[in-house]
Short mmCIF file of C-alpha atoms and ligand atoms in Angstrom, two decimals:
data_model
loop_
_atom_site.label_atom_id
_atom_site.label_comp_id
_atom_site.label_asym_id
_atom_site.label_seq_id
_atom_site.Cartn_x
_atom_site.Cartn_y
_atom_site.Cartn_z
CA UNK Q 1 -53.81 -224.05 137.17
CA UNK Q 2 -52.97 -223.58 133.49
CA UNK Q 3 -52.71 -219.91 132.35
CA UNK Q 4 -55.79 -220.09 130.09
CA UNK Q 5 -57.90 -221.68 132.83
CA UNK Q 6 -56.65 -219.07 135.30
CA UNK Q 7 -57.59 -216.16 132.99
CA UNK Q 8 -60.97 -217.77 132.42
CA UNK Q 9 -61.65 -218.00 136.14
CA UNK Q 10 -60.50 -214.40 136.76
CA UNK Q 11 -62.62 -213.08 133.93
CA UNK Q 12 -65.64 -214.99 135.16
CA UNK Q 13 -65.29 -213.30 138.54
CA UNK Q 14 -65.02 -209.82 137.03
CA UNK Q 15 -68.22 -208.00 136.26
CA UNK Q 16 -68.68 -207.09 132.62
CA UNK Q 17 -65.76 -209.05 131.20
CA UNK Q 18 -66.63 -212.07 129.11
CA UNK Q 19 -64.22 -214.98 129.52
CA UNK Q 20 -61.41 -214.68 126.99
CA UNK Q 21 -62.23 -211.06 126.13
CA UNK Q 22 -59.53 -208.45 126.64
CA UNK Q 23 -60.55 -205.25 128.41
CA UNK Q 24 -61.31 -202.40 125.97
CA UNK Q 25 -59.17 -199.88 127.80
CA UNK Q 26 -56.06 -200.07 129.85
CA UNK Q 27 -55.60 -197.27 132.35
CA UNK Q 28 -52.19 -196.86 133.91
CA UNK Q 29 -51.97 -194.81 137.10
CA UNK Q 30 -48.80 -193.84 138.91
CA UNK Q 31 -49.87 -192.88 142.43
CA UNK Q 32 -46.25 -193.02 143.58
CA UNK Q 33 -45.58 -189.90 141.50
CA UNK Q 34 -48.29 -187.42 142.51
CA UNK Q 35 -48.14 -184.02 140.82
CA UNK Q 36 -49.46 -180.60 141.84
CA UNK Q 37 -52.47 -180.11 144.06
CA UNK Q 38 -55.83 -179.80 142.29
CA UNK Q 39 -57.12 -176.59 143.83
CA UNK Q 40 -60.55 -176.90 145.40
CA UNK Q 41 -61.29 -173.59 143.66
CA UNK Q 42 -61.58 -175.38 140.32
CA UNK Q 43 -65.00 -176.55 141.57
CA UNK Q 44 -66.38 -173.01 141.90
CA UNK Q 45 -69.74 -171.47 141.04
CA UNK Q 46 -70.93 -168.40 139.16
CA UNK Q 47 -74.07 -166.50 140.17
CA UNK Q 48 -75.31 -163.37 138.39
CA UNK Q 49 -78.24 -160.99 138.68
CA UNK Q 50 -79.77 -162.53 135.58
CA UNK Q 51 -83.20 -164.14 135.12
CA UNK Q 52 -83.99 -166.44 138.01
CA UNK Q 53 -80.47 -166.94 139.37
CA UNK Q 54 -80.41 -164.58 142.36
CA UNK Q 55 -84.09 -163.72 142.80
CA UNK Q 56 -86.19 -166.83 143.30
CA UNK Q 57 -83.20 -169.12 142.73
CA UNK Q 58 -81.08 -168.10 145.72
CA UNK Q 59 -82.79 -165.13 147.36
CA UNK Q 60 -86.39 -165.76 148.41
CA UNK Q 61 -86.47 -163.10 151.15
CA UNK Q 62 -86.73 -163.53 154.92
CA UNK Q 63 -90.54 -163.29 154.84
CA UNK Q 64 -90.93 -166.15 152.33
CA UNK Q 65 -92.83 -169.37 153.00
CA UNK Q 66 -90.01 -171.20 151.23
CA UNK Q 67 -87.61 -172.49 153.92
CA UNK Q 68 -84.77 -169.96 154.10
CA UNK Q 69 -81.87 -168.76 156.21
CA UNK Q 70 -82.00 -164.97 156.46
CA UNK Q 71 -83.73 -164.85 153.07
CA UNK Q 72 -81.45 -167.38 151.33
CA UNK Q 73 -83.12 -170.54 150.03
CA UNK Q 74 -82.20 -173.18 152.60
CA UNK Q 75 -82.10 -176.14 150.23
CA UNK Q 76 -79.65 -174.26 148.01
CA UNK Q 77 -77.36 -173.43 150.93
CA UNK Q 78 -77.49 -177.03 152.22
CA UNK Q 79 -76.67 -178.53 148.82
CA UNK Q 80 -73.84 -176.11 148.21
CA UNK Q 81 -72.36 -177.17 151.54
CA UNK Q 82 -72.87 -180.81 150.73
CA UNK Q 83 -70.60 -180.64 147.67
CA UNK Q 84 -68.06 -178.44 149.46
CA UNK Q 85 -68.53 -175.43 147.16
CA UNK Q 86 -65.24 -173.54 147.39
CA UNK Q 87 -66.24 -170.15 145.96
CA UNK Q 88 -68.95 -168.05 144.36
CA UNK Q 89 -68.27 -165.48 141.66
CA UNK Q 90 -70.74 -162.55 141.80
CA UNK Q 91 -72.49 -160.20 140.73
CA UNK Q 92 -71.83 -160.92 137.03
CA UNK Q 93 -71.24 -161.45 134.17
CA UNK Q 94 -72.41 -158.58 132.05
CA UNK Q 95 -74.40 -157.30 135.02
CA UNK Q 96 -71.16 -156.53 136.88
CA UNK Q 97 -70.11 -153.70 134.57
CA UNK Q 98 -73.35 -151.82 135.22
CA UNK Q 99 -73.51 -152.54 138.96
CA UNK Q 100 -72.84 -149.86 141.55
CA UNK Q 101 -72.33 -151.63 144.81
CA UNK Q 102 -73.57 -148.81 147.02
CA UNK Q 103 -77.09 -149.46 145.64
CA UNK Q 104 -77.01 -152.81 147.45
CA UNK Q 105 -76.20 -151.83 151.05
CA UNK Q 106 -78.23 -150.35 153.92
CA UNK Q 107 -81.84 -151.11 154.88
CA UNK Q 108 -83.39 -153.17 152.10
CA UNK Q 109 -86.61 -151.21 151.87
CA UNK Q 110 -84.63 -148.04 151.15
CA UNK Q 111 -82.41 -149.47 148.44
CA UNK Q 112 -83.02 -148.02 144.96
CA UNK Q 113 -84.59 -149.95 142.13
CA UNK Q 114 -82.10 -149.80 139.28
CA UNK Q 115 -81.69 -150.83 135.65
CA UNK Q 116 -80.45 -154.37 135.03
CA UNK Q 117 -78.29 -155.04 131.95
CA UNK Q 118 -80.51 -158.02 131.10
CA UNK Q 119 -83.77 -156.01 131.06
CA UNK Q 120 -83.56 -155.69 127.29
CA UNK Q 121 -83.29 -159.47 126.85
CA UNK Q 122 -86.38 -160.61 128.77
CA UNK Q 123 -89.69 -160.76 126.90
CA UNK Q 124 -91.74 -157.53 126.82
CA UNK Q 125 -93.84 -157.13 129.94
CA UNK Q 126 -91.46 -159.04 132.20
CA UNK Q 127 -90.05 -156.77 134.89
CA UNK Q 128 -86.34 -157.34 135.29
CA UNK Q 129 -85.43 -154.17 137.17
CA UNK Q 130 -83.02 -154.68 140.03
CA UNK Q 131 -84.44 -154.42 143.56
CA UNK Q 132 -80.95 -154.54 145.08
CA UNK Q 133 -82.31 -156.72 147.90
CA UNK Q 134 -79.37 -159.02 147.38
CA UNK Q 135 -76.21 -156.95 147.80
CA UNK Q 136 -72.75 -157.29 149.31
CA UNK Q 137 -73.88 -158.29 152.84
CA UNK Q 138 -76.32 -160.90 151.53
CA UNK Q 139 -73.64 -162.28 149.20
CA UNK Q 140 -71.14 -162.61 152.02
CA UNK Q 141 -73.80 -164.22 154.22
CA UNK Q 142 -74.34 -166.83 151.48
CA UNK Q 143 -70.61 -167.49 151.22
CA UNK Q 144 -70.23 -167.86 154.97
CA UNK Q 145 -73.21 -170.20 155.28
CA UNK Q 146 -72.00 -172.37 152.41
CA UNK Q 147 -68.35 -172.29 153.55
CA UNK Q 148 -67.32 -170.71 150.22
CA UNK Q 149 -64.90 -167.90 149.44
CA UNK Q 150 -66.26 -164.76 147.80
CA UNK Q 151 -65.01 -163.74 144.36
CA UNK Q 152 -66.32 -160.32 143.38
CA UNK Q 153 -66.24 -159.00 139.82
CA UNK Q 154 -65.74 -155.23 139.96
CA UNK Q 155 -67.28 -152.71 137.60
CA UNK Q 156 -64.78 -151.48 135.01
CA UNK Q 157 -67.25 -150.78 132.17
CA UNK Q 158 -69.19 -147.99 133.90
CA UNK Q 159 -67.28 -147.67 137.18
CA UNK Q 160 -64.05 -146.05 138.26
CA UNK Q 161 -60.89 -147.12 140.08
CA UNK Q 162 -62.12 -144.98 143.01
CA UNK Q 163 -65.42 -146.89 143.23
CA UNK Q 164 -63.45 -150.12 143.15
CA UNK Q 165 -61.16 -148.96 145.94
CA UNK Q 166 -64.15 -147.84 147.99
CA UNK Q 167 -65.75 -151.30 147.66
CA UNK Q 168 -62.57 -153.13 148.60
CA UNK Q 169 -62.16 -150.92 151.69
CA UNK Q 170 -65.80 -151.43 152.64
CA UNK Q 171 -65.29 -155.19 152.47
CA UNK Q 172 -61.86 -155.58 153.98
CA UNK Q 173 -60.83 -152.73 156.27
CA UNK Q 174 -61.01 -153.47 160.01
CA UNK Q 175 -63.18 -151.25 162.20
CA UNK Q 176 -61.09 -148.42 163.61
CA UNK Q 177 -59.31 -147.70 160.35
CA UNK Q 178 -61.01 -146.00 157.37
CA UNK Q 179 -64.61 -144.81 157.61
CA UNK Q 180 -65.83 -147.45 155.09
CA UNK Q 181 -65.25 -150.04 157.84
CA UNK Q 182 -67.44 -148.12 160.29
CA UNK Q 183 -70.12 -147.90 157.63
CA UNK Q 184 -69.99 -151.68 157.09
CA UNK Q 185 -70.29 -152.27 160.83
CA UNK Q 186 -73.29 -149.91 161.00
CA UNK Q 187 -74.88 -152.06 158.30
CA UNK Q 188 -74.56 -155.15 160.47
CA UNK Q 189 -71.10 -156.62 159.83
CA UNK Q 190 -68.29 -155.49 162.11
CA UNK Q 191 -66.10 -158.40 161.03
CA UNK Q 192 -64.30 -157.66 157.72
CA UNK Q 193 -65.44 -159.73 154.77
CA UNK Q 194 -61.85 -160.59 153.80
CA UNK Q 195 -62.55 -160.72 150.08
CA UNK Q 196 -59.39 -161.86 148.39
CA UNK Q 197 -60.55 -162.65 144.87
CA UNK Q 198 -61.35 -159.56 142.80
CA UNK Q 199 -62.18 -159.62 139.11
CA UNK Q 200 -61.23 -156.45 137.24
CA UNK Q 201 -64.26 -156.25 134.96
CA UNK Q 202 -65.97 -158.92 132.89
CA UNK Q 203 -65.77 -159.62 129.16
CA UNK Q 204 -64.29 -156.19 128.50
CA UNK Q 205 -64.02 -157.22 124.84
CA UNK Q 206 -67.86 -157.36 124.77
CA UNK Q 207 -70.54 -156.32 127.27
CA UNK Q 208 -67.88 -154.98 129.63
CA UNK Q 209 -66.98 -152.06 127.37
CA UNK Q 210 -66.20 -153.36 123.87
CA UNK Q 211 -62.52 -152.64 124.32
CA UNK Q 212 -59.45 -153.63 122.38
CA UNK Q 213 -57.01 -155.71 124.43
CA UNK Q 214 -54.54 -152.81 124.78
CA UNK Q 215 -57.36 -150.49 125.91
CA UNK Q 216 -58.37 -153.00 128.54
CA UNK Q 217 -54.76 -153.40 129.65
CA UNK Q 218 -54.71 -149.64 130.36
CA UNK Q 219 -57.93 -149.90 132.41
CA UNK Q 220 -56.65 -152.96 134.21
CA UNK Q 221 -53.45 -151.13 135.21
CA UNK Q 222 -55.43 -148.20 136.62
CA UNK Q 223 -57.73 -150.43 138.66
CA UNK Q 224 -54.99 -152.76 139.90
CA UNK Q 225 -52.90 -149.80 141.02
CA UNK Q 226 -55.76 -148.49 143.16
CA UNK Q 227 -56.23 -151.77 145.01
CA UNK Q 228 -55.69 -150.89 148.71
CA UNK Q 229 -53.05 -153.37 149.80
CA UNK Q 230 -53.05 -152.50 153.51
CA UNK Q 231 -55.76 -154.87 154.73
CA UNK Q 232 -55.90 -157.93 152.50
CA UNK Q 233 -53.50 -159.52 150.02
CA UNK Q 234 -55.42 -159.64 146.75
CA UNK Q 235 -55.77 -162.22 144.04
CA UNK Q 236 -56.57 -160.03 141.03
CA UNK Q 237 -58.22 -161.58 138.01
CA UNK Q 238 -57.92 -159.89 134.64
CA UNK Q 239 -60.44 -160.36 131.85
CA UNK Q 240 -59.33 -163.14 129.55
CA UNK Q 241 -60.46 -164.30 126.10
CA UNK Q 242 -63.64 -165.76 124.71
CA UNK Q 243 -62.73 -169.36 123.97
CA UNK Q 244 -65.86 -169.84 121.88
CA UNK Q 245 -64.58 -167.67 119.04
CA UNK Q 246 -63.57 -169.70 116.00
CA UNK Q 247 -59.96 -168.45 116.27
CA UNK Q 248 -59.87 -169.05 120.05
CA UNK Q 249 -59.34 -165.30 120.62
CA UNK Q 250 -55.56 -165.61 121.00
CA UNK Q 251 -55.07 -161.99 119.95
CA UNK Q 252 -56.82 -160.88 123.15
CA UNK Q 253 -54.35 -162.76 125.32
CA UNK Q 254 -51.37 -161.49 123.35
CA UNK Q 255 -52.64 -157.91 123.20
CA UNK Q 256 -53.46 -157.76 126.90
CA UNK Q 257 -50.10 -159.04 128.08
CA UNK Q 258 -48.30 -156.79 125.61
CA UNK Q 259 -50.18 -153.90 127.20
CA UNK Q 260 -48.94 -154.92 130.67
CA UNK Q 261 -45.35 -155.67 129.85
CA UNK Q 262 -42.89 -153.06 131.06
CA UNK Q 263 -45.29 -151.45 133.55
CA UNK Q 264 -43.90 -153.02 136.73
CA UNK Q 265 -44.46 -156.34 138.44
CA UNK Q 266 -46.78 -154.89 141.11
CA UNK Q 267 -49.83 -154.84 138.87
CA UNK Q 268 -49.35 -158.25 137.27
CA UNK Q 269 -52.61 -160.30 137.56
CA UNK Q 270 -52.74 -163.50 139.55
CA UNK Q 271 -55.55 -164.88 137.42
CA UNK Q 272 -56.62 -164.61 133.79
CA UNK Q 273 -60.32 -165.21 133.21
CA UNK Q 274 -60.97 -167.47 130.27
CA UNK Q 275 -64.64 -167.90 129.24
CA UNK Q 276 -65.72 -170.87 127.19
CA UNK Q 277 -69.33 -171.71 126.42
CA UNK Q 278 -70.11 -174.78 124.35
CA UNK Q 279 -72.91 -174.05 121.92
CA UNK Q 280 -74.14 -176.39 119.18
CA UNK Q 281 -72.26 -175.56 116.02
CA UNK Q 282 -74.75 -176.95 113.57
CA UNK Q 283 -78.06 -176.48 115.31
CA UNK Q 284 -79.98 -176.05 112.07
CA UNK Q 285 -78.98 -179.52 110.92
CA UNK Q 286 -79.92 -181.73 113.81
CA UNK Q 287 -82.45 -181.85 116.57
CA UNK Q 288 -81.93 -181.92 120.32
CA UNK Q 289 -82.01 -185.69 120.65
CA UNK Q 290 -79.91 -186.61 117.63
CA UNK Q 291 -76.54 -188.39 117.96
CA UNK Q 292 -74.98 -185.49 115.99
CA UNK Q 293 -76.04 -182.97 118.62
CA UNK Q 294 -74.86 -185.28 121.40
CA UNK Q 295 -71.38 -185.68 119.95
CA UNK Q 296 -71.13 -182.10 118.71
CA UNK Q 297 -71.44 -180.85 122.30
CA UNK Q 298 -69.03 -183.39 123.77
CA UNK Q 299 -66.40 -182.88 121.05
CA UNK Q 300 -66.62 -179.12 121.60
CA UNK Q 301 -66.30 -179.63 125.36
CA UNK Q 302 -63.16 -181.73 124.88
CA UNK Q 303 -61.61 -178.78 122.99
CA UNK Q 304 -61.21 -177.00 126.31
CA UNK Q 305 -57.89 -178.80 126.58
CA UNK Q 306 -56.46 -177.29 123.39
CA UNK Q 307 -57.76 -173.88 124.33
CA UNK Q 308 -55.93 -174.00 127.64
CA UNK Q 309 -52.73 -175.20 126.01
CA UNK Q 310 -52.80 -172.53 123.27
CA UNK Q 311 -53.41 -169.59 125.62
CA UNK Q 312 -50.94 -170.97 128.17
CA UNK Q 313 -48.27 -170.90 125.55
CA UNK Q 314 -48.96 -167.25 124.66
CA UNK Q 315 -49.07 -166.28 128.36
CA UNK Q 316 -45.69 -167.93 128.83
CA UNK Q 317 -44.11 -165.62 126.25
CA UNK Q 318 -44.76 -162.68 128.61
CA UNK Q 319 -44.68 -164.43 131.97
CA UNK Q 320 -41.76 -166.79 132.15
CA UNK Q 321 -42.10 -167.15 135.92
CA UNK Q 322 -45.74 -168.23 135.50
CA UNK Q 323 -47.17 -165.73 137.98
CA UNK Q 324 -50.55 -165.78 136.23
CA UNK Q 325 -52.78 -168.84 136.08
CA UNK Q 326 -56.15 -169.41 134.48
CA UNK Q 327 -59.42 -168.61 136.17
CA UNK Q 328 -62.00 -170.22 133.90
CA UNK Q 329 -64.72 -168.10 135.40
CA UNK Q 330 -67.49 -168.96 132.94
CA UNK Q 331 -67.85 -172.35 131.33
CA UNK Q 332 -70.63 -174.73 130.39
CA UNK Q 333 -73.07 -175.86 127.70
CA UNK Q 334 -75.29 -173.07 126.46
CA UNK Q 335 -78.30 -174.80 124.91
CA UNK Q 336 -80.51 -173.18 122.27
CA UNK Q 337 -83.82 -171.78 123.59
CA UNK Q 338 -86.76 -174.12 124.11
CA UNK Q 339 -86.57 -175.60 127.58
CA UNK Q 340 -86.85 -172.50 129.82
CA UNK Q 341 -88.71 -172.73 133.13
CA UNK Q 342 -90.66 -169.60 132.15
CA UNK Q 343 -90.18 -166.27 130.37
CA UNK Q 344 -88.62 -164.47 133.34
CA UNK Q 345 -86.02 -167.24 133.82
CA UNK Q 346 -83.69 -165.95 131.12
CA UNK Q 347 -81.33 -168.60 129.72
CA UNK Q 348 -82.70 -171.31 132.01
CA UNK Q 349 -82.43 -174.71 130.35
CA UNK Q 350 -83.07 -178.34 131.10
CA UNK Q 351 -80.47 -180.22 133.11
CA UNK Q 352 -79.75 -183.37 131.16
CA UNK Q 353 -77.34 -186.30 131.21
CA UNK Q 354 -75.39 -185.10 128.17
CA UNK Q 355 -74.51 -181.84 129.88
CA UNK Q 356 -73.41 -183.82 132.94
CA UNK Q 357 -70.97 -185.74 130.70
CA UNK Q 358 -69.74 -182.44 129.27
CA UNK Q 359 -69.16 -181.12 132.81
CA UNK Q 360 -67.27 -184.29 133.76
CA UNK Q 361 -65.07 -184.12 130.63
CA UNK Q 362 -64.31 -180.47 131.44
CA UNK Q 363 -63.53 -181.07 135.11
CA UNK Q 364 -61.24 -183.95 134.13
CA UNK Q 365 -59.39 -181.57 131.80
CA UNK Q 366 -59.09 -179.00 134.60
CA UNK Q 367 -57.73 -181.68 136.93
CA UNK Q 368 -55.19 -182.82 134.37
CA UNK Q 369 -54.07 -179.18 133.95
CA UNK Q 370 -54.10 -178.40 137.67
CA UNK Q 371 -50.72 -176.70 137.34
CA UNK Q 372 -52.24 -174.04 135.06
CA UNK Q 373 -55.63 -173.47 136.69
CA UNK Q 374 -56.15 -171.52 139.88
CA UNK Q 375 -59.95 -171.42 139.78
CA UNK Q 376 -62.99 -172.13 137.64
CA UNK Q 377 -66.70 -171.35 137.90
CA UNK Q 378 -69.47 -173.15 136.05
CA UNK Q 379 -72.08 -170.83 134.50
CA UNK Q 380 -74.41 -170.58 136.21
CA UNK Q 381 -75.25 -172.43 139.40
CA UNK Q 382 -79.02 -172.19 139.38
CA UNK Q 383 -81.73 -171.45 136.78
CA UNK Q 384 -79.33 -170.29 134.06
CA UNK Q 385 -77.31 -172.07 131.32
CA UNK Q 386 -75.43 -175.10 132.70
CA UNK Q 387 -77.04 -175.25 136.12
CA UNK Q 388 -76.68 -177.55 139.10
CA UNK Q 389 -80.23 -176.72 140.19
CA UNK Q 390 -83.54 -175.52 138.86
CA UNK Q 391 -85.91 -173.74 141.22
CA UNK Q 392 -89.18 -171.91 140.94
CA UNK Q 393 -91.19 -170.94 144.01
CA UNK Q 394 -91.22 -173.95 146.30
CA UNK Q 395 -90.11 -176.38 143.57
CA UNK Q 396 -86.44 -177.33 143.45
CA UNK Q 397 -84.49 -180.03 141.62
CA UNK Q 398 -80.84 -181.05 141.33
CA UNK Q 399 -79.65 -181.58 137.77
CA UNK Q 400 -77.35 -184.44 136.69
CA UNK Q 401 -74.50 -181.90 136.66
CA UNK Q 402 -74.94 -181.39 140.40
CA UNK Q 403 -74.17 -185.07 140.83
CA UNK Q 404 -70.99 -184.73 138.78
CA UNK Q 405 -69.78 -182.16 141.31
CA UNK Q 406 -70.71 -184.57 144.09
CA UNK Q 407 -68.86 -187.49 142.47
CA UNK Q 408 -65.79 -185.35 141.73
CA UNK Q 409 -65.56 -183.84 145.20
CA UNK Q 410 -62.68 -186.15 146.33
CA UNK Q 411 -60.43 -184.51 143.71
CA UNK Q 412 -60.60 -181.19 145.57
CA UNK Q 413 -57.22 -180.42 147.18
CA UNK Q 414 -55.94 -183.88 146.25
CA UNK Q 415 -52.72 -184.30 144.29
CA UNK Q 416 -53.00 -185.02 140.60
CA UNK Q 417 -51.88 -188.50 139.62
CA UNK Q 418 -50.43 -189.13 136.15
CA UNK Q 419 -52.89 -191.09 134.05
CA UNK Q 420 -52.18 -193.04 130.88
CA UNK Q 421 -55.22 -194.14 128.91
CA UNK Q 422 -54.68 -196.77 126.26
CA UNK Q 423 -57.83 -196.79 124.21
CA UNK Q 424 -58.43 -195.87 120.57
CA UNK Q 425 -60.45 -192.74 119.77
CA UNK Q 426 -64.04 -193.03 118.62
CA UNK Q 427 -64.99 -191.56 115.27
CA UNK Q 428 -68.21 -189.74 115.98
CA UNK Q 429 -70.73 -188.05 113.69
CA UNK Q 430 -71.02 -184.32 114.35
CA UNK Q 431 -73.05 -183.24 111.34
CA UNK Q 432 -70.56 -182.46 108.57
CA UNK Q 433 -68.62 -185.67 108.93
CA UNK Q 434 -66.86 -187.62 111.65
CA UNK Q 435 -64.51 -186.28 114.29
CA UNK Q 436 -62.35 -188.06 116.87
CA UNK Q 437 -63.44 -188.23 120.49
CA UNK Q 438 -61.64 -190.15 123.26
CA UNK Q 439 -63.54 -193.38 123.86
CA UNK Q 440 -62.79 -192.96 127.55
CA UNK Q 441 -61.36 -189.89 129.25
CA UNK Q 442 -60.68 -189.07 132.85
CA UNK Q 443 -58.41 -187.87 135.62
CA UNK Q 444 -56.95 -189.23 138.84
CA UNK Q 445 -55.85 -187.83 142.18
CA UNK Q 446 -54.48 -188.96 145.50
CA UNK Q 447 -55.28 -187.88 149.05
CA UNK Q 448 -53.55 -189.84 151.77
CA UNK Q 449 -54.02 -193.51 150.74
CA UNK Q 450 -57.15 -192.84 148.73
CA UNK Q 451 -56.88 -192.77 144.95
CA UNK Q 452 -59.79 -191.27 143.01
CA UNK Q 453 -60.31 -191.98 139.35
CA UNK Q 454 -63.10 -190.36 137.35
CA UNK Q 455 -64.02 -191.52 133.87
CA UNK Q 456 -66.40 -190.57 131.08
CA UNK Q 457 -67.68 -192.94 128.43
CA UNK Q 458 -69.27 -190.68 125.78
CA UNK Q 459 -70.41 -193.46 123.45
CA UNK Q 460 -74.13 -193.75 122.71
CA UNK Q 461 -73.61 -197.38 121.80
CA UNK Q 462 -70.91 -199.28 123.62
CA UNK Q 463 -69.95 -199.93 127.22
CA UNK Q 464 -66.23 -199.74 127.93
CA UNK Q 465 -64.39 -202.33 129.95
CA UNK Q 466 -61.37 -200.97 131.78
CA UNK Q 467 -58.38 -202.54 133.44
CA UNK Q 468 -56.77 -200.14 135.89
CA UNK Q 469 -53.10 -200.92 136.44
CA UNK Q 470 -51.35 -199.21 139.30
CA UNK Q 471 -47.64 -198.69 138.90
CA UNK Q 472 -45.70 -198.74 142.16
CA UNK Q 473 -48.82 -199.37 144.24
CA UNK Q 474 -51.38 -202.06 145.06
CA UNK Q 475 -55.14 -201.66 145.30
CA UNK Q 476 -56.78 -203.37 148.25
CA UNK Q 477 -60.32 -202.16 147.82
CA UNK Q 478 -62.32 -200.31 145.16
CA UNK Q 479 -65.73 -198.72 145.28
CA UNK Q 480 -67.40 -197.12 142.30
CA UNK Q 481 -70.44 -195.07 141.41
CA UNK Q 482 -71.98 -194.31 138.05
CA UNK Q 483 -74.18 -191.55 136.70
CA UNK Q 484 -76.22 -192.67 133.72
CA UNK Q 485 -79.71 -193.49 132.49
CA UNK Q 486 -81.25 -195.82 129.91
CA UNK Q 487 -82.23 -192.71 127.94
CA UNK Q 488 -79.10 -190.65 127.16
CA UNK Q 489 -81.27 -187.55 126.85
CA UNK Q 490 -82.89 -188.00 130.26
CA UNK Q 491 -83.23 -184.77 132.25
CA UNK Q 492 -84.09 -183.84 135.82
CA UNK Q 493 -87.02 -181.46 135.70
CA UNK Q 494 -89.10 -179.44 138.15
CA UNK Q 495 -92.20 -181.39 137.11
CA UNK Q 496 -90.83 -184.92 137.09
CA UNK Q 497 -88.01 -184.66 139.63
CA UNK Q 498 -84.70 -186.53 139.59
CA UNK Q 499 -84.56 -189.17 136.85
CA UNK Q 500 -80.75 -189.17 136.79
CA UNK Q 501 -78.86 -189.92 140.01
CA UNK Q 502 -75.68 -191.80 140.88
CA UNK Q 503 -75.90 -195.54 141.53
CA UNK Q 504 -73.31 -198.07 142.71
CA UNK Q 505 -71.11 -199.67 140.03
CA UNK Q 506 -69.23 -202.91 140.44
CA UNK Q 507 -65.45 -202.69 140.60
CA UNK Q 508 -63.31 -205.77 141.17
CA UNK Q 509 -59.85 -205.87 142.71
CA UNK Q 510 -57.61 -208.75 141.69
CA UNK Q 511 -53.86 -208.96 142.10
CA UNK Q 512 -53.69 -205.32 143.21
CA UNK Q 513 -55.40 -204.13 139.99
CA UNK Q 514 -58.95 -202.93 139.40
CA UNK Q 515 -61.40 -203.84 136.68
CA UNK Q 516 -64.72 -202.32 135.91
CA UNK Q 517 -67.12 -201.69 133.07
CA UNK Q 518 -68.22 -198.13 132.41
CA UNK Q 519 -71.64 -198.23 130.78
CA UNK Q 520 -72.27 -196.24 127.61
CA UNK Q 521 -73.11 -192.53 128.08
CA UNK Q 522 -71.95 -192.50 131.66
CA UNK Q 523 -69.72 -190.83 134.20
CA UNK Q 524 -68.00 -193.13 136.69
CA UNK Q 525 -66.09 -192.34 139.87
CA UNK Q 526 -63.87 -194.98 141.42
CA UNK Q 527 -62.33 -194.77 144.85
CA UNK Q 528 -59.37 -197.07 145.36
CA UNK Q 529 -57.82 -197.77 148.74
CA UNK Q 530 -54.11 -198.42 148.41
CA UNK Q 531 -52.11 -200.93 150.40
O1 LIG N 601 -73.50 -166.18 131.77
C1 LIG N 601 -74.24 -165.33 130.97
C2 LIG N 601 -73.40 -164.25 130.33
O2 LIG N 601 -72.50 -164.84 129.44
C3 LIG N 601 -72.51 -163.47 131.25
O3 LIG N 601 -73.18 -162.43 131.86
C4 LIG N 601 -71.45 -162.97 130.34
O4 LIG N 601 -70.23 -162.74 131.00
C5 LIG N 601 -71.36 -164.04 129.27
O5 LIG N 601 -71.36 -163.51 128.01
#
């Protein structure tokens, strides 16, 4: 067969490619050279005593008519298991620096009702006091049921190193050692909780105490020194910067590590907690459904990469051995008010397709930087900011972002595969002009003979054809799924249910290579079986 006729026949057999038309993007993968493991902990969750996250969202109480396991909403637990949730960060957030853990143990009916940091933010008349019905034992029960590891953020803002030590001993000491262990057993849990991940405060530059980086470094040293090492090796997470600040908050990173340097290796943190919320930069100028808002959010999400690189460089000046890695323990799109479930569900917002694309772009960045990132937690899992679920009473819905976590699950604990994307940038309108945005972005990983490639096409207008070339390997089979909707602003809501769900996508294997067409405003996940 002549070359032209051959190409014509191949193209005719490939979905989405018109005969004679070159693919829009060429993706080169090198599965023979896998890199570091993508920690499962990158796919973590953040839950805070805020609005409807814990109460109603997760905790419905053992007496509730809503199906539950020991008071925990059953559907939530089941779905968390289904996506292999690796960890939960709790109890905050800003709540953490006002939380005294002893209020949340012992018989529930005798626990005190205490002030919640967020009380001042809910509308007048809405009771947001803390019942303490969900405390340490309930949190650990949730983690155990979901198969997730606990990550506890300790109280630095209004607590003491002694209170921190007391909590760690209560969680981790075996019965027969210190009296905190006996107390835990008397409260129903003889088996130690084995909490390894401890956050030393939260946003200490803001709601956690309004400190300067050097002041926080002093606090961090005091807390870290009091960690009782006898029963459980810790993974200590220091408060990192606020990536949303216009200057990226590099002075926090520099100031904190300066404050640690020269004080001994024993207190050096294992994790550094970067927070990055994507908020619309020009909300006054465009409405929720405008292309400008769409691209503004996605361009800002893609900046996560630069943020990681900039802070990593500063960290490296103080930590040449790279003992500290990022814990991006709050990230997500923080939408302006207007789509709340109700007044008591503070910061709840609709779960739409655009935010799912943002989540996918972010997770792809985390995968590509797997060497730098130990953990990450989306904020927040249910009923708050960039949620995977919305729930109210007996109503419950999965957002499109939940499905991104489902599609990306094969990346967990897989080895990162180098990815080369040959595709020109889009020039997208963001309000004040145009900015570049990758026309297709993604990440790849390998587990045994299975290669996973995830891709995002952010364009509101054009589908993207892709030719996936494997260097040093041959594809024998490819299966793909896509998350999209005819309306790019489609949302999954409690009233209407799930409008946006994954669907199969055609992927063709020819000559050991894969071709597919990623529709506009879509996330695609391709699983390739290698020869
Ligand atoms: O996630 C909501 C709040 O945002 C958290 O409590 C705080 O850490 C951040 O500012």
